[in-house]
Coordinates of C-alpha atoms in Angstrom, one line a residue:
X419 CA 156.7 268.1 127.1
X420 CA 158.5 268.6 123.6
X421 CA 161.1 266.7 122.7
X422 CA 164.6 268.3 122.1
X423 CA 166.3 267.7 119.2
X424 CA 169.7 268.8 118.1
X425 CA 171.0 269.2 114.4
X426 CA 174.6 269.8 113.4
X427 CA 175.0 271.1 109.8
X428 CA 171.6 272.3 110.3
X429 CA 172.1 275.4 108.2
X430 CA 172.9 272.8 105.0
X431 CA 170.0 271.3 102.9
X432 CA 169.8 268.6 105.0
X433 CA 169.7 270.6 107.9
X434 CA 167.1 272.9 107.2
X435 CA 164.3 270.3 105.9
X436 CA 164.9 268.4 109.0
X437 CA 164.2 271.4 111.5
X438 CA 161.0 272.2 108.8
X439 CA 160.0 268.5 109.7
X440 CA 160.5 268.3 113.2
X441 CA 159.2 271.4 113.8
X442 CA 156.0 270.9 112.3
X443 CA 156.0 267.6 114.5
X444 CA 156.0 269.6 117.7
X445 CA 160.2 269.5 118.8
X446 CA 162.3 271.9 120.2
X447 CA 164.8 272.4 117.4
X448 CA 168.5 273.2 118.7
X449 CA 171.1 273.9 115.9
X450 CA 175.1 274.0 115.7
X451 CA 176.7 276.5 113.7
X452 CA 180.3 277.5 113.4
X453 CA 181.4 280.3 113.4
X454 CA 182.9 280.6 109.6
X455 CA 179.4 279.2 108.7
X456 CA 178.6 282.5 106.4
X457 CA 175.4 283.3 106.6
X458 CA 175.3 281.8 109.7
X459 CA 171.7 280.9 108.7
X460 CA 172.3 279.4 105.5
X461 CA 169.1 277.8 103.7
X462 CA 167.2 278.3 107.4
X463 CA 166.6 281.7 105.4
X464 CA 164.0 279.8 103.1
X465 CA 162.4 278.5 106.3
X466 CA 161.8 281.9 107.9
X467 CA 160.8 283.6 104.1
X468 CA 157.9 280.9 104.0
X469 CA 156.5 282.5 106.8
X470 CA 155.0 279.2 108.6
X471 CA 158.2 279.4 110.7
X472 CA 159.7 282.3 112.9
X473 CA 163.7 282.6 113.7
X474 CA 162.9 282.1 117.3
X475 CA 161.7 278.7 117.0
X476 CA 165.0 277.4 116.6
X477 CA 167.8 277.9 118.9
X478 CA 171.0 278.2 116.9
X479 CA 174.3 277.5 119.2
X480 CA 178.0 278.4 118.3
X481 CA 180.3 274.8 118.0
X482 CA 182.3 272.5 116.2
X483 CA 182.9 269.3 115.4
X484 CA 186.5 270.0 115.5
X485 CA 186.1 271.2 118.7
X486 CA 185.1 268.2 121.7
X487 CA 184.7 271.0 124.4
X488 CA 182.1 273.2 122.6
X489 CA 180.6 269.7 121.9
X490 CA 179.9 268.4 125.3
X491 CA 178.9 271.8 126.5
X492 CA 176.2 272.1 124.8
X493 CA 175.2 268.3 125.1
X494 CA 174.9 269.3 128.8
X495 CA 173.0 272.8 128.1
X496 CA 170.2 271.0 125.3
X497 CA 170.1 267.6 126.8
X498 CA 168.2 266.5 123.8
X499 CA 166.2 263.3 123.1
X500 CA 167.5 262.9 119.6
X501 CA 170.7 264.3 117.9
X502 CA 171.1 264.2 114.1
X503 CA 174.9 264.6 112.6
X504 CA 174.5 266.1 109.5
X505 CA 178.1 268.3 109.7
X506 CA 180.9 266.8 107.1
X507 CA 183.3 268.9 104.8
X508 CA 180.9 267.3 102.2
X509 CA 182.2 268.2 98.7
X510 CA 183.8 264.8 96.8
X511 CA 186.4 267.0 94.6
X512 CA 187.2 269.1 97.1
X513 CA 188.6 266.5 99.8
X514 CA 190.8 265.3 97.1
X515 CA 192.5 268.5 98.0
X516 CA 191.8 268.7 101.6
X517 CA 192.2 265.1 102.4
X518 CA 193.1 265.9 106.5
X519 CA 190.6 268.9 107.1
X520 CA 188.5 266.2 105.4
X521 CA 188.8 263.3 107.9
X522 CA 189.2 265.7 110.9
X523 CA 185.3 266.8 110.2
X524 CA 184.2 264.2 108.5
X525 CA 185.3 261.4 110.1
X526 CA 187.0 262.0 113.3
X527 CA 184.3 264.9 114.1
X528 CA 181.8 261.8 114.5
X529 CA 183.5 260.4 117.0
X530 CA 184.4 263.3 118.9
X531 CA 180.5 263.9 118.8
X532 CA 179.8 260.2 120.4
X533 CA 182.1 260.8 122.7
X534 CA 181.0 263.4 124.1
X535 CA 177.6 261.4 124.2
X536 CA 179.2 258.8 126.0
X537 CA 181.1 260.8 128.3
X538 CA 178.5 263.1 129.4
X539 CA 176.5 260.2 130.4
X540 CA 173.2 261.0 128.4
X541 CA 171.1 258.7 125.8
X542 CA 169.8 260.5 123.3
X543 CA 169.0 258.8 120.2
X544 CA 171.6 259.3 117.7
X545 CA 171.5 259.4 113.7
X546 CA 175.0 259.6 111.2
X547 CA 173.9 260.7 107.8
X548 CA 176.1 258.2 106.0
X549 CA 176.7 257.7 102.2
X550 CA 176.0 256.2 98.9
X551 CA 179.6 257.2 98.0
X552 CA 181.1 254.6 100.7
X553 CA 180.2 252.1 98.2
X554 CA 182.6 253.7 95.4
X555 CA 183.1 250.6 93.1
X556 CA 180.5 248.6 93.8
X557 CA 180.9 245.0 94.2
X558 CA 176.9 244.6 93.9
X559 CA 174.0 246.1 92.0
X560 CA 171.8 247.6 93.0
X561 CA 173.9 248.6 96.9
X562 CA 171.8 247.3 99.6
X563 CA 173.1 247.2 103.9
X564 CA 175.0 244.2 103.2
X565 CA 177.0 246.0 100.1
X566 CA 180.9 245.5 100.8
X567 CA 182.1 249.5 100.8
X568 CA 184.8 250.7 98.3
X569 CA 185.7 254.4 98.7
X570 CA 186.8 256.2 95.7
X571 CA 187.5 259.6 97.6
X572 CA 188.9 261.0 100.8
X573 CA 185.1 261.6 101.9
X574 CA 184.2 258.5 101.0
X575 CA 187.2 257.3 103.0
X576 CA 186.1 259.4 105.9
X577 CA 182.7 258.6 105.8
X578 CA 182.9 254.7 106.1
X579 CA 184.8 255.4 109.3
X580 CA 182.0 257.4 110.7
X581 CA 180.2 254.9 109.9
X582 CA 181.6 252.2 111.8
X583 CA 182.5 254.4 114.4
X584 CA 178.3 254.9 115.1
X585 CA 178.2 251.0 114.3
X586 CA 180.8 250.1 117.2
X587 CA 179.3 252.7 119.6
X588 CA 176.4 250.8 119.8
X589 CA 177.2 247.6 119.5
X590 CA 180.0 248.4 122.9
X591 CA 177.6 251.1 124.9
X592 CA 173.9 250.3 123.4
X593 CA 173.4 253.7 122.2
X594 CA 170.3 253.7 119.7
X595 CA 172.7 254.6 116.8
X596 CA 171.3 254.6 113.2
X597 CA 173.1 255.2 110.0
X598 CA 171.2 256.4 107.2
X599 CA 172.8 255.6 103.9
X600 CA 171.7 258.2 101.6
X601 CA 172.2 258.5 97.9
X602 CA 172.1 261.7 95.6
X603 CA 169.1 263.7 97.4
X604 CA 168.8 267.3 95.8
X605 CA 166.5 270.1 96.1
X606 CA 166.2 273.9 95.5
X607 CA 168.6 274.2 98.5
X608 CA 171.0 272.3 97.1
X609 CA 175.2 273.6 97.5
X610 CA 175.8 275.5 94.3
X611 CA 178.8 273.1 93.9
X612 CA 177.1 270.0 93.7
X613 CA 176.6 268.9 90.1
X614 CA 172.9 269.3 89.7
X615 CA 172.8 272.6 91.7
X616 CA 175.4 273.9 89.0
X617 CA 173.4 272.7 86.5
X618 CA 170.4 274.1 87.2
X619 CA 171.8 277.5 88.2
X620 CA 173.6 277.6 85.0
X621 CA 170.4 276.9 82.9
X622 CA 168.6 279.9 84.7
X623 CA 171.8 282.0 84.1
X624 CA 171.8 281.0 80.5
X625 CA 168.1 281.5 79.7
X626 CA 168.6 285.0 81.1
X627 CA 171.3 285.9 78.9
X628 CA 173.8 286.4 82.0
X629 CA 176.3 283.2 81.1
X630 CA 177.3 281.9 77.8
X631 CA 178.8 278.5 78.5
X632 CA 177.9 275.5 81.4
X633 CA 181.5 273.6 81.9
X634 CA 181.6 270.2 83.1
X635 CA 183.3 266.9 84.5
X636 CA 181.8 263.3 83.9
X637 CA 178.2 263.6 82.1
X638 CA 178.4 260.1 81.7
X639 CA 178.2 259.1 85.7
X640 CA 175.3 257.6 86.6
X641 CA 173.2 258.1 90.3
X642 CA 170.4 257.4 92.1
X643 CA 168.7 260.6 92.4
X644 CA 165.9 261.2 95.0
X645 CA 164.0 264.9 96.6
X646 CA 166.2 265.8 100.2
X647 CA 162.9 267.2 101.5
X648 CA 161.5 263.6 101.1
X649 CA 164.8 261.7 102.7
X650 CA 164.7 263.5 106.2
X651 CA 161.8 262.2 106.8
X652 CA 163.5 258.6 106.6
X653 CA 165.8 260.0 109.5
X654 CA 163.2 261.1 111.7
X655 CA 161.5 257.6 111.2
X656 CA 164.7 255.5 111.9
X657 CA 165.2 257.2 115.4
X658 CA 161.0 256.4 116.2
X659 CA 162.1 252.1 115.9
X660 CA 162.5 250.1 119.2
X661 CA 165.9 249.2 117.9
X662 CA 168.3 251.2 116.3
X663 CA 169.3 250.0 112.7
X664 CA 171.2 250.7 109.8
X665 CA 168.9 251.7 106.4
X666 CA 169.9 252.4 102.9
X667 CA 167.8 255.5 101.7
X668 CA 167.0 255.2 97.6
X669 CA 165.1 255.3 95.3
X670 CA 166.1 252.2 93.3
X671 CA 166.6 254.4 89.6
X672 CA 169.7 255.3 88.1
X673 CA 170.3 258.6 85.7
X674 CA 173.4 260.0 84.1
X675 CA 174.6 263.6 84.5
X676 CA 173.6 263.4 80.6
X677 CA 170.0 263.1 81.8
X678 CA 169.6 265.5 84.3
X679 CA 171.1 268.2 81.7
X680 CA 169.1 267.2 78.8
X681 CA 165.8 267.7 81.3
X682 CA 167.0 271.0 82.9
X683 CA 167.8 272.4 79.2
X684 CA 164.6 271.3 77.6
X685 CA 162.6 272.8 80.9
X686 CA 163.5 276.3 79.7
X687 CA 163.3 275.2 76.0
X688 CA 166.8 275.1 74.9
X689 CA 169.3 272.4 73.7
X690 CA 172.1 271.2 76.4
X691 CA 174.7 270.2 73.3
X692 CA 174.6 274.1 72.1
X693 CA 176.1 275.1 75.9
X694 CA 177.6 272.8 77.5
X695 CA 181.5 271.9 77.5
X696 CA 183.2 268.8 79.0
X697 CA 186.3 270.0 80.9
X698 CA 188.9 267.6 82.2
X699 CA 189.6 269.7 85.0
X700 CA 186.5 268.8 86.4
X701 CA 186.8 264.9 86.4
X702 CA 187.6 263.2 90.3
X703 CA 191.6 261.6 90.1
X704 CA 189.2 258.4 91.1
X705 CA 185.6 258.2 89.6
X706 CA 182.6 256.8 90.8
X707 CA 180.7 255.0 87.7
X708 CA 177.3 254.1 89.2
X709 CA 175.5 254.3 92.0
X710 CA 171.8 252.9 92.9
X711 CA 170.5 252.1 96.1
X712 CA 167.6 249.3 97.5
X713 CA 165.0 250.9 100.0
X714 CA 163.7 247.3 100.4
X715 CA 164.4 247.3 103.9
X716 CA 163.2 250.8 104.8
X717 CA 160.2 250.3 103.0
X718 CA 159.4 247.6 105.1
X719 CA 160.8 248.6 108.1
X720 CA 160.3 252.1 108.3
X721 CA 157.1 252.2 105.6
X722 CA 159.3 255.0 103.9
X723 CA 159.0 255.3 99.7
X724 CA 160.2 258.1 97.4
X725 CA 157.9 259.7 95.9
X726 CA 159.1 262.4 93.6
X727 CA 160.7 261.1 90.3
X728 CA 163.7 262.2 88.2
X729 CA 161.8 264.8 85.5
X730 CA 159.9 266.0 88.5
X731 CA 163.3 266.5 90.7
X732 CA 164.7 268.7 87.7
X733 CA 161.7 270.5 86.9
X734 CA 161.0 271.8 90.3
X735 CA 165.3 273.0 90.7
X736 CA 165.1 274.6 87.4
X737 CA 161.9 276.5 88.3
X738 CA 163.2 277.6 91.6
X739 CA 166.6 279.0 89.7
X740 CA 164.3 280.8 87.4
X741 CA 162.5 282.5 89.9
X742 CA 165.3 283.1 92.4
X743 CA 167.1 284.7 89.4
X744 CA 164.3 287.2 88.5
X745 CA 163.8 288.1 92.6
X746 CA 167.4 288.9 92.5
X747 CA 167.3 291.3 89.0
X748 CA 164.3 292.8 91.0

């Protein structure tokens, strides 16, 4: 018999490489989507276009993690084996400006969601997609699961409470709670307002003659910058363990913004300085510096390694901006 499993925020990047993977691994994929979500199917769309995957392999169900009673209904309908929270109001800027919508998804969303585990008496295995930015100003380098956190944002805020939230639930009730802490993982499905997204639109846009200028925050911020399609598959493996754990997810290099431009620019064979602008507008009240993570332990505990590198990362966006761009003048 298949196992169930059931993905909030699965119409994200996240989202839809995890139902990709655990499809092709034989689960029952069950989604949650809200009802703003617009499209409802989000980057599920590049799933279906591929052809290897039809719409009716995964079940998409109307909730909220604002909302405990949608949540426990359809814990009772799905009764999965594994559930996977991927659902935050993730944008950094933005929860500067939405500090309470923010923690109510973000943060108190999680624990509405184990609750409704708890309370409706099942034990499915349960993953928190936590992250790098908990660490804010680091106190070590590189950030490993023993890294004091530091937010330096209202998500980052939010998220270390979800994170201890899926800590406490199973050190209280036993649940086989993992957190995953991610850093920056991109991809072609990237958000369009996360920075390298942006970038790499903007560089299509540009090349084409459609945009004249790129306008930016912090070039000089430096991340850890790894392929999303590559990092679900470190969820998947931390709910296969005997005991549930906590993993940082990495892939031990740091870049700037600076970096990732100069690349995407050369790619199409232009020079970053002759469009880009820094705008102050742009810049976080509180900035993140630097970020880079150590996958020691889930490289030996999970046998989990990166594999696609920075130049590769910003080729590959690039190439799939170009060619979305020319489908869409088609």
């Amino acid at each position: 018999m298949a196992k169930k499993a059931l993905i909030t925020g699965i119409t994200g990047q996240d989202g839809s490489y995890l139902a990709e993977l655990l499809l092709s691994k034989g689960y029952e994929v069950h989604g949650i989507i809200r009802r703003t979500a617009a499209p409802y199917w989000g980057y599920l769309e590049s799933i279906y276009a591929s052809g290897h995957i039809k719409p009716e392999q995964i079940s998409l169900h109307h909730g909220d993690l604002a909302d405990a009673g949608s949540l426990v209904r359809l814990l009772d309908k799905i009764k999965p084996d594994e559930v996977y929270n991927l659902a935050a109001q993730s944008d950094v800027r933005i929860s500067f400006d939405i500090p309470g919508y923010t923690a109510d998804i973000t943060a108190t969303g999680v624990a509405r969601l184990l609750e409704a585990i708890h309370e409706s008496g099942q034990r499915p295995r349960f993953y928190q997609a936590s992250s790098s930015e908990m660490f804010g100003k680091v106190r070590d380098t590189p950030q490993t699961e023993l890294t004091p956190f530091h937010p330096r944002s209202p998500y980052a805020c939010a998220k270390v409470y979800a994170y201890w939230i899926t800590v406490n639930q199973r050190e209280s009730y036993g649940l086989h709670a993992s957190n995953g802490i991610l850093f920056n993982h991109e991809s072609p499905r990237r958000g369009e307002n996360f920075v390298t997204r942006k970038i790499t639109r903007a560089v299509a846009r540009i090349h084409a003659g459609l945009q004249d200028k790129l306008y930016m925050g912090n070039i000089e911020a430096r991340r850890d910058w790894g392929y999303a399609k590559e990092y679900v598959e470190a969820m998947w493996l931390m709910l296969q363990q005997p005991e549930p754990d906590d993993y940082v997810v990495a892939t031990g290099e740091t870049h700037s913004v600076r970096e990732f431009l100069e690349l995407a620019f050369q790619h199409v064979g232009l020079n970053w300085q002759d469009y880009v602008e820094v705008d102050p507008r742009f810049y976080r009240p509180a900035e993140v510096d630097v970020l880079i993570g150590n996958a020691g332990k889930a490289h030996r505990k999970l046998g989990w390694s990166p594999k696609t590198k920075f130049a590769d990362l910003a080729r590959l966006m690039v190439e799939a901006d170009v060619k979305l761009l020319a489908a869409g003048k088609k």
